[in-house]
XYZ file of C-alpha atoms in Angstrom:
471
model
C -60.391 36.563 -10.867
C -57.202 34.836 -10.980
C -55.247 31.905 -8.800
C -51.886 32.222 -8.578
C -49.951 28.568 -7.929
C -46.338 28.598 -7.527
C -43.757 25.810 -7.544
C -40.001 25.746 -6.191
C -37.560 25.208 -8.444
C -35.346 22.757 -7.154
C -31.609 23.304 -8.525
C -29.188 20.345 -9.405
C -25.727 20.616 -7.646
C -23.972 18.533 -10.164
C -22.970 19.552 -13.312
C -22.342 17.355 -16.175
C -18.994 17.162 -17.863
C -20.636 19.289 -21.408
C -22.054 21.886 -18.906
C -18.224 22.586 -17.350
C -16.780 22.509 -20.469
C -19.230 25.657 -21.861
C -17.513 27.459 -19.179
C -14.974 30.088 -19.277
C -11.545 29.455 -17.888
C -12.060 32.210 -15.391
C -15.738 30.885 -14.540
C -14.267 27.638 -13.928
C -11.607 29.213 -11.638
C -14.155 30.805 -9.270
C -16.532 27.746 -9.059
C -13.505 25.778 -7.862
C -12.906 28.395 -5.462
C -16.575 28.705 -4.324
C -16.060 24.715 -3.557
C -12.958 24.859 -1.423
C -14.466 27.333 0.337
C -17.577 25.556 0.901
C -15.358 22.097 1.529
C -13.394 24.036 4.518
C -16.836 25.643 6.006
C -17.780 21.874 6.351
C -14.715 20.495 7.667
C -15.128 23.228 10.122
C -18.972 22.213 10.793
C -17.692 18.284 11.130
C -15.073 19.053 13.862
C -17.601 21.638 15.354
C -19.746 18.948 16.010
C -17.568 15.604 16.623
C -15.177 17.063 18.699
C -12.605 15.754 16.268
C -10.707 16.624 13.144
C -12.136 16.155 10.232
C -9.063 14.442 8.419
C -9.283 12.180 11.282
C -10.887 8.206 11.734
C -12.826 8.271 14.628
C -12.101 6.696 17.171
C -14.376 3.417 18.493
C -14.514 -0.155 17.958
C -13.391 -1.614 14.390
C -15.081 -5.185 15.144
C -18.383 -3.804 16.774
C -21.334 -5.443 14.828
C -23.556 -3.686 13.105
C -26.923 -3.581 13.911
C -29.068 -6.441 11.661
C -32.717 -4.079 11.160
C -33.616 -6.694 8.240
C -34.188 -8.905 11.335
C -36.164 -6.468 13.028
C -39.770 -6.096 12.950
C -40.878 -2.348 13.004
C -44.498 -0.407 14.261
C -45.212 3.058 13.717
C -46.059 5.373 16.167
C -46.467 9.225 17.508
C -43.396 10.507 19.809
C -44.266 12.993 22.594
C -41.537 15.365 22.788
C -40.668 18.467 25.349
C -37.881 20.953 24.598
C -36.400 24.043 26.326
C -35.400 25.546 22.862
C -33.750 28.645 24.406
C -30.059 27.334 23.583
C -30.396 25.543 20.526
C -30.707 26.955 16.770
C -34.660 26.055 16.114
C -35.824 22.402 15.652
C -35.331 21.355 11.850
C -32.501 19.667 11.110
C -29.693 22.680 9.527
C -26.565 22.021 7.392
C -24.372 24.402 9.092
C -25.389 23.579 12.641
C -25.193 20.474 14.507
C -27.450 22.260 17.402
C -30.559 21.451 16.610
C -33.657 19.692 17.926
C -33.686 17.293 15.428
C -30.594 16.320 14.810
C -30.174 15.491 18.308
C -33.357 13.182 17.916
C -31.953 11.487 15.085
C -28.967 10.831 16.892
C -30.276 9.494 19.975
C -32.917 7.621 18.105
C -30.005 5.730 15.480
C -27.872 5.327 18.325
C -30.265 3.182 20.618
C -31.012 1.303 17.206
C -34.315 2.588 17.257
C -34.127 3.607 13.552
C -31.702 2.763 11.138
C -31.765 5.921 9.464
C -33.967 9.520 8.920
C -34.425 8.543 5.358
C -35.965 4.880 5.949
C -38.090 5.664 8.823
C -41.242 7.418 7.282
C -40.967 10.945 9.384
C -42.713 13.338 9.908
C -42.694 15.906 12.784
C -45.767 18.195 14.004
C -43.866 21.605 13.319
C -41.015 23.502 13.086
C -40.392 25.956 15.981
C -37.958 28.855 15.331
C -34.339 29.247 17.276
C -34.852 30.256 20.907
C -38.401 28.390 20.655
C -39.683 25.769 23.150
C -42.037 23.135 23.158
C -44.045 21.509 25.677
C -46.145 18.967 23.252
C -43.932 18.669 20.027
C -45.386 15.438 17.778
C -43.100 13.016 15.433
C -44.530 10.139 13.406
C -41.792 7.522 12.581
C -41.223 3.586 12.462
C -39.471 2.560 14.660
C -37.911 -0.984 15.963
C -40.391 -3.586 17.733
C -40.527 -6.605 19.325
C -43.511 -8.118 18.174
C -44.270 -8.943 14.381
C -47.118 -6.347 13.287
C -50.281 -8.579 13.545
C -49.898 -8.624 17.382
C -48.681 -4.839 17.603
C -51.898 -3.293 18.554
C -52.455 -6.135 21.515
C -53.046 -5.047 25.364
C -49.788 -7.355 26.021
C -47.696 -6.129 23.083
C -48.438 -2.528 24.148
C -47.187 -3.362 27.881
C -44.051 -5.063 27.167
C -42.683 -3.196 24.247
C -39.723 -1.471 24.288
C -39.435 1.383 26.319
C -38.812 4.115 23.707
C -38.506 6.537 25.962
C -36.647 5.444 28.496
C -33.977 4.679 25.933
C -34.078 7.784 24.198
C -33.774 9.873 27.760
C -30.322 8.343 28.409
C -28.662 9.859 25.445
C -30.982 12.998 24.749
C -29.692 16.086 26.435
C -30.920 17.094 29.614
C -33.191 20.079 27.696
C -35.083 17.287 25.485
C -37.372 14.791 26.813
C -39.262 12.263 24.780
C -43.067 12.026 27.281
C -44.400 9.403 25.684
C -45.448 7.312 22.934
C -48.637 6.357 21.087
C -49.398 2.822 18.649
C -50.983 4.147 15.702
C -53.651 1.381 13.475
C -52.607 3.465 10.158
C -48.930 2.962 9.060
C -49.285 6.494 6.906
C -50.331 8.411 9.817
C -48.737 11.498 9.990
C -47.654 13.701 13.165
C -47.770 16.620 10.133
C -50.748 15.719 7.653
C -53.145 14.695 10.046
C -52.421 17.100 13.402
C -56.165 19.124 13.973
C -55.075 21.936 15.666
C -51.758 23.350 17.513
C -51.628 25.940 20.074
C -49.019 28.007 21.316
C -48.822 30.495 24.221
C -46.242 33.076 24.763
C -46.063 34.162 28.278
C -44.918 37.598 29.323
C -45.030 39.866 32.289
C -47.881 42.159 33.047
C -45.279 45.224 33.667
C -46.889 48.625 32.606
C -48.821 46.728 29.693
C -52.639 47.526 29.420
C -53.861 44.071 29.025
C -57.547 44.827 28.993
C -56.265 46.809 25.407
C -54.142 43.479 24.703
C -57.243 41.525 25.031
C -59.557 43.784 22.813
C -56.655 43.087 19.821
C -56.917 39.264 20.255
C -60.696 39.739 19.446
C -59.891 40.698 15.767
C -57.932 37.680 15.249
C -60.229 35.325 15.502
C -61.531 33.392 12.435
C -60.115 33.493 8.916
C -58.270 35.589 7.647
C -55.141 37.124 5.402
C -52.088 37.289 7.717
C -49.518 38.410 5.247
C -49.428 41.389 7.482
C -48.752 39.157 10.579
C -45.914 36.875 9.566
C -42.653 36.795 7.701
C -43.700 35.600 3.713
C -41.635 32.809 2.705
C -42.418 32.977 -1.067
C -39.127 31.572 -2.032
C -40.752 27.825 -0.615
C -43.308 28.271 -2.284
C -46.213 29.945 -0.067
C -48.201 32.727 -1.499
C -51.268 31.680 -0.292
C -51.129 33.447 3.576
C -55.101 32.571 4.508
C -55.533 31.008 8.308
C -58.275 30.172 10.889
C -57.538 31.463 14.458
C -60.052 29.104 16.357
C -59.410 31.442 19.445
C -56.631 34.477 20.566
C -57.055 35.043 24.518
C -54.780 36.349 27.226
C -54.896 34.489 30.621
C -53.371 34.481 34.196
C -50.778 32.481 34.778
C -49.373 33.590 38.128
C -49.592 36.548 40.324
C -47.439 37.827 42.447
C -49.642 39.006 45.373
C -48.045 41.924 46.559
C -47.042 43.860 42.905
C -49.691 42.935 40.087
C -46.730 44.259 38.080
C -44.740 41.367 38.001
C -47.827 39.122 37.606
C -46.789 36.233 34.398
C -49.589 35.937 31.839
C -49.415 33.772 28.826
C -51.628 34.700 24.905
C -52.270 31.689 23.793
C -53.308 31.012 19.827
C -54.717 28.406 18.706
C -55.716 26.985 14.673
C -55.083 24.443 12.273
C -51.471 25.940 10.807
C -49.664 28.915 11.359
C -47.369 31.050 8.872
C -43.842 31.719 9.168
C -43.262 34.169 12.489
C -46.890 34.013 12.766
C -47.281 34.258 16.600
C -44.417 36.403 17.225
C -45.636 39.150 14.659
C -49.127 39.217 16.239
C -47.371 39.564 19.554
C -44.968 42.260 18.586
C -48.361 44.207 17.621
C -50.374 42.998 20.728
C -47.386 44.311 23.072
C -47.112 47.950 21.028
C -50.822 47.978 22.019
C -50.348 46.886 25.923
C -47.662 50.098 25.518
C -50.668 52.254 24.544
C -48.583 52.922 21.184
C -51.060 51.667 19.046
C -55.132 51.221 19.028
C -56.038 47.989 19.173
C -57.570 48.269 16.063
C -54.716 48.512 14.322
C -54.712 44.648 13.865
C -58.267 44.917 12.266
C -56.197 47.577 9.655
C -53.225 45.029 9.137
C -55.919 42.262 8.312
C -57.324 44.435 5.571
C -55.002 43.277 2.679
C -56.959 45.003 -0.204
C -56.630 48.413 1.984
C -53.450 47.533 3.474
C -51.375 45.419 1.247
C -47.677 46.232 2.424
C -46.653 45.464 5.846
C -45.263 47.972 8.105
C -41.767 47.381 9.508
C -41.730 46.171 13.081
C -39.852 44.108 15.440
C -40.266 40.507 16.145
C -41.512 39.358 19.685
C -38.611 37.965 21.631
C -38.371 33.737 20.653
C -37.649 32.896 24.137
C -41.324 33.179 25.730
C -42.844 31.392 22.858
C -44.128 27.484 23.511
C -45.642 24.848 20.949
C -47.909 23.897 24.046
C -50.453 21.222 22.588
C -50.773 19.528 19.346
C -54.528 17.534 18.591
C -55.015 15.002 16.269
C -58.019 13.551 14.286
C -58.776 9.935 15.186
C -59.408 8.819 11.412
C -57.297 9.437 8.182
C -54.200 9.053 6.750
C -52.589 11.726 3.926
C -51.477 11.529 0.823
C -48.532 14.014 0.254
C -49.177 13.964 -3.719
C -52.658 15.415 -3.478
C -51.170 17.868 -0.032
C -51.554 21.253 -1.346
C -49.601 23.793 1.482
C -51.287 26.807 -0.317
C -54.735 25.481 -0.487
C -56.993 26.229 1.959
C -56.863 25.509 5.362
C -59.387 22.720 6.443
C -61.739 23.516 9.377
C -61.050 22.394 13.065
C -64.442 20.745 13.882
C -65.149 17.971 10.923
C -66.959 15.080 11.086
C -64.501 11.921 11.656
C -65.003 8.975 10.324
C -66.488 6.279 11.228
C -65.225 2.805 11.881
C -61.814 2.007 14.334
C -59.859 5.044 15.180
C -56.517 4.652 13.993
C -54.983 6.097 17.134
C -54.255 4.570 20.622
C -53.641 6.290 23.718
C -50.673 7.570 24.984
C -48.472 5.227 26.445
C -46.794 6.736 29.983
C -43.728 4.474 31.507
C -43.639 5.119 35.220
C -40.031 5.160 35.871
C -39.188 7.489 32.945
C -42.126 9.502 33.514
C -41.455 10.168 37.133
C -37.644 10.999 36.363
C -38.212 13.243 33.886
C -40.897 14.860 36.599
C -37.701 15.124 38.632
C -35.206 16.465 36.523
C -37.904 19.187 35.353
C -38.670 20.317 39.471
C -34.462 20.390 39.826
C -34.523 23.097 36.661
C -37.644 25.059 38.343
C -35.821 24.727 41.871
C -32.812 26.635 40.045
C -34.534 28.932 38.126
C -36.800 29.978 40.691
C -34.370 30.475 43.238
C -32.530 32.815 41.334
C -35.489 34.741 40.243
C -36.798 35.104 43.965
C -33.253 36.412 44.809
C -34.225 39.019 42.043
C -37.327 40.035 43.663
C -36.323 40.134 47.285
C -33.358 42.624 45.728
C -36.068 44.704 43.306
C -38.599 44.835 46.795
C -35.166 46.515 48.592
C -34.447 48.657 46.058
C -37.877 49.726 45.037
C -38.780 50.706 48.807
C -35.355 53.186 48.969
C -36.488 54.648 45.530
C -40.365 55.427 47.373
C -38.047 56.515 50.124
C -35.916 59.215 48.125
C -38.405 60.584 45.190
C -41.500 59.973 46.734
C -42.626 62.950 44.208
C -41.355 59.824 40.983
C -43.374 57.309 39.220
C -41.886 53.799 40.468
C -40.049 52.469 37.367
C -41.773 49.650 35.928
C -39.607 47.768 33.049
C -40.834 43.977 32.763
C -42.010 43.943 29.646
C -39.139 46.022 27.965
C -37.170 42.658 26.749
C -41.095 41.348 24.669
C -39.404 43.403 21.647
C -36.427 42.726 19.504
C -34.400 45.509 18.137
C -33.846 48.526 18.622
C -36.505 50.910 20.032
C -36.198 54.156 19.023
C -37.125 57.589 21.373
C -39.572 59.099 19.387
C -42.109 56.634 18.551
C -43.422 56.113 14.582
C -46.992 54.628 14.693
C -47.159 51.419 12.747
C -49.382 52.366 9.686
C -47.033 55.638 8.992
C -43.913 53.191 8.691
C -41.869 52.122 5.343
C -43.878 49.306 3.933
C -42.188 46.145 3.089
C -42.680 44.983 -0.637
C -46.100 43.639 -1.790
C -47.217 39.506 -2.164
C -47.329 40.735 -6.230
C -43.532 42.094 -6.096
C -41.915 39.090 -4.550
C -43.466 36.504 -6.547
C -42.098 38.528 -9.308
C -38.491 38.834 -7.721
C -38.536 35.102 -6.718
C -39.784 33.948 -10.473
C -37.121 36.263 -12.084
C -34.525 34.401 -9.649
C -35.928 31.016 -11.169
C -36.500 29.878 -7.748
C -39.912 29.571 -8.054
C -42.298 29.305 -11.290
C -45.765 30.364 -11.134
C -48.792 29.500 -12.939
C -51.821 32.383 -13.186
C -55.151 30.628 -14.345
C -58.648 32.496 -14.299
C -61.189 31.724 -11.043
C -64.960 31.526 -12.296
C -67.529 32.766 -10.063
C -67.817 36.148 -7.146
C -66.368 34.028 -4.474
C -63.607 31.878 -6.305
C -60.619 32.355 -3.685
C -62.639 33.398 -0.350
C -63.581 29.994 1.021
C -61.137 28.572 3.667
């Protein structure tokens, strides 16, 4: 049996002065091309996101001081963050967009002097959602400015009358981004990433014409470990070939009905496990809402878990990003990580392990009244809005629906809720999933990745029956 480890090549943007001078006169000529090119994209980028030119000083203060953080102490801690991702471009940080989670949490956070920079502040975040994506529990680990030197840190009066880190990140965040709270952490190498138990999303939807009770039957096959190549987007080019995950639990619940049409009832699948893939939970609801549409059985997604049957994935649509929520993050109580020995293909520790024993190295979370409650607000103000309009929708839709009864009484009432769960295209004549073009194998784009040189892989032989089925 063989183990396949794979490593990304990391490519050097500089070139030394021999290298250039191996090049052709008409290589030369397009790389300095390529780099004006590149130079004016960022330009553009800069002014995007500044407002200003980028030829330009900006404008501010020449004899404001800069902040002194050598005469700072510092404390690490976990950040409770919400987002509304729906207008911004995911949450990690991007070079070509300034609209990101992330970067506007690394703004806000160096410009209330919290940090002094991304590099120096030992980060780490919880996950990275997709664009379009929300998040209603997203976890960072940083250090971050104190006012008390670290021996005292962990005090009940220290805690108290800290700095109010949320409070002054809420003035400058925008209005869609709320840091919660804030938690003291024992171990200075804890890490919102390394040490997070288990993460669960839900991704709410409208009942609509959807068989649920078929939906529900699906989520049943997704429980425990298993291969989800099938069920995500492979990202071999960083590196991840290994695609083995533990669903602790897949269910579809309630959220709120409507009382008069169970039609437009709102029901939420939540996931939950240690890690998720790439597109993970948006592939397994693509397949989950083809089955509500009675297009497929829901065993198909016991058919798409069989790898050695099955190894190509069928071509489908993504689930729409904008019902998707990172909605609670746990974390173990003991523990730090060491990312030398952090293996991201290995396998996937359980959920329930024994913790150690001794002081926990976590706190609780730290709530701030003021900033709690107006945050509180400013959420009910968005609801207010957005529920307005959408019962101005369904006053219109109860009009309307009663003159269609009223005119083809002989008709099946339309029923379209669910038709925006789906990206894409949908075509009229429907292809059943397993009779689709197959995407490549796991085999064929290692091999097209390694011939690329951005990755290298290393085969070595597995003794033993069982060598690569524990978790």
């Amino acid at each position: 049996m063989m183990d396949i480890s794979v490593e990304v090549v990391k490519k050097t943007k500089r070139h030394t002065r021999e290298e250039l001078e191996e090049l052709s006169k008409e290589q030369l000529m397009d790389r300095i091309i390529q780099l004006e090119s590149q130079n004016f994209q960022l330009k553009n980028i800069i002014q995007k996101a500044t407002g200003t030119k980028s030829d330009q000083p900006r404008s501010g203060n020449k004899n404001q001081r800069k902040f002194d953080f050598s005469k700072c102490h510092k404390r690490h801690i976990l950040l409770r963050v919400f987002y509304l991702g729906w207008d911004f471009q995911g949450y990690a940080t991007q070079e070509d967009s300034a609209n990101t989670i992330e970067h506007h949490l690394f703004n806000a956070l160096t410009r209330v002097c919290l940090i002094e920079n991304r590099e120096s502040s030992n980060y780490h975040r919880c996950g990275r959602t997709d664009k379009g994506v929300s998040a209603f529990h997203q976890v960072v680990s940083l250090d971050v400015r104190s006012k008390f030197p670290p021996e005292s840190q962990l005090s009940p009066e220290s805690l108290q009358n800290e700095l109010n880190y949320c409070q002054l990140l809420n003035r400058v965040l925008p209005a869609e981004i709320r840091c919660v709270a804030w938690m003291p952490t024992a171990n200075p190498n804890y890490s919102a990433r390394f040490d997070c138990r288990s993460r669960t999303y839900r991704y709410f939807f409208p009942r609509g014409s959807l068989d649920v009770d078929a939906m529900r039957k699906g989520c049943e096959f997704l429980v425990g470990s298993h291969d989800f190549r099938n069920l995500c987007k492979m990202d071999v080019g960083n590196g991840v070939v290994t695609f083995q995950r533990n669903v602790h639990y897949a269910v579809i619940r309630d959220s709120l009905k409507d009382g008069g049409d169970s039609s437009y009832d709102m029901l939420y699948f939540e996931l939950r496990g240690k890690a998720f893939l790439w597109h993970q939970v948006r592939c397994i609801m693509a397949i989950l809402i083809l089955v509500g549409q009675g297009r497929e059985d829901p065993t198909v997604i016991r058919e798409l878990l069989d790898v050695e049957k099955n190894p190509r994935k069928p071509q489908y649509s993504l689930a729409n990003d904008v019902p998707l929520n990172l909605y609670e993050c746990l974390y173990k109580s003991k523990g730090s990580f060491d990312p030398k020995v952090f293996d991201k293909n290995g396998p996937v520790p359980e959920e329930d392990q024994d913790e150690d024993e001794g002081e926990s190295d976590l706190r609780e979370w730290v709530y701030e009244e003021e900033s709690l409650t107006r945050t509180i607000e400013e959420l009910q103000a968005l609801w207010a809005s957005n529920s307005i309009r959408s019962t101005m929708c369904r006053e219109m839709l109860k009009s309307l629906q009663d003159i269609y009864a009223e005119q083809f009484p002989t008709q099946p009432k339309p029923i379209a809720q669910a038709s925006i769960l789906l990206q894409g295209v949908q075509s009229r004549e429907y292809q059943p999933l397993m009779s689709r073009k197959m995407c490549e194998t796991l085999e064929n784009r290692i091999e097209h990745y390694a011939k690329k040189r951005r990755i290298q892989v290393s085969v070595k032989e597995v003794g033993g029956e069982d060598g690569n089925k524990e978790d």
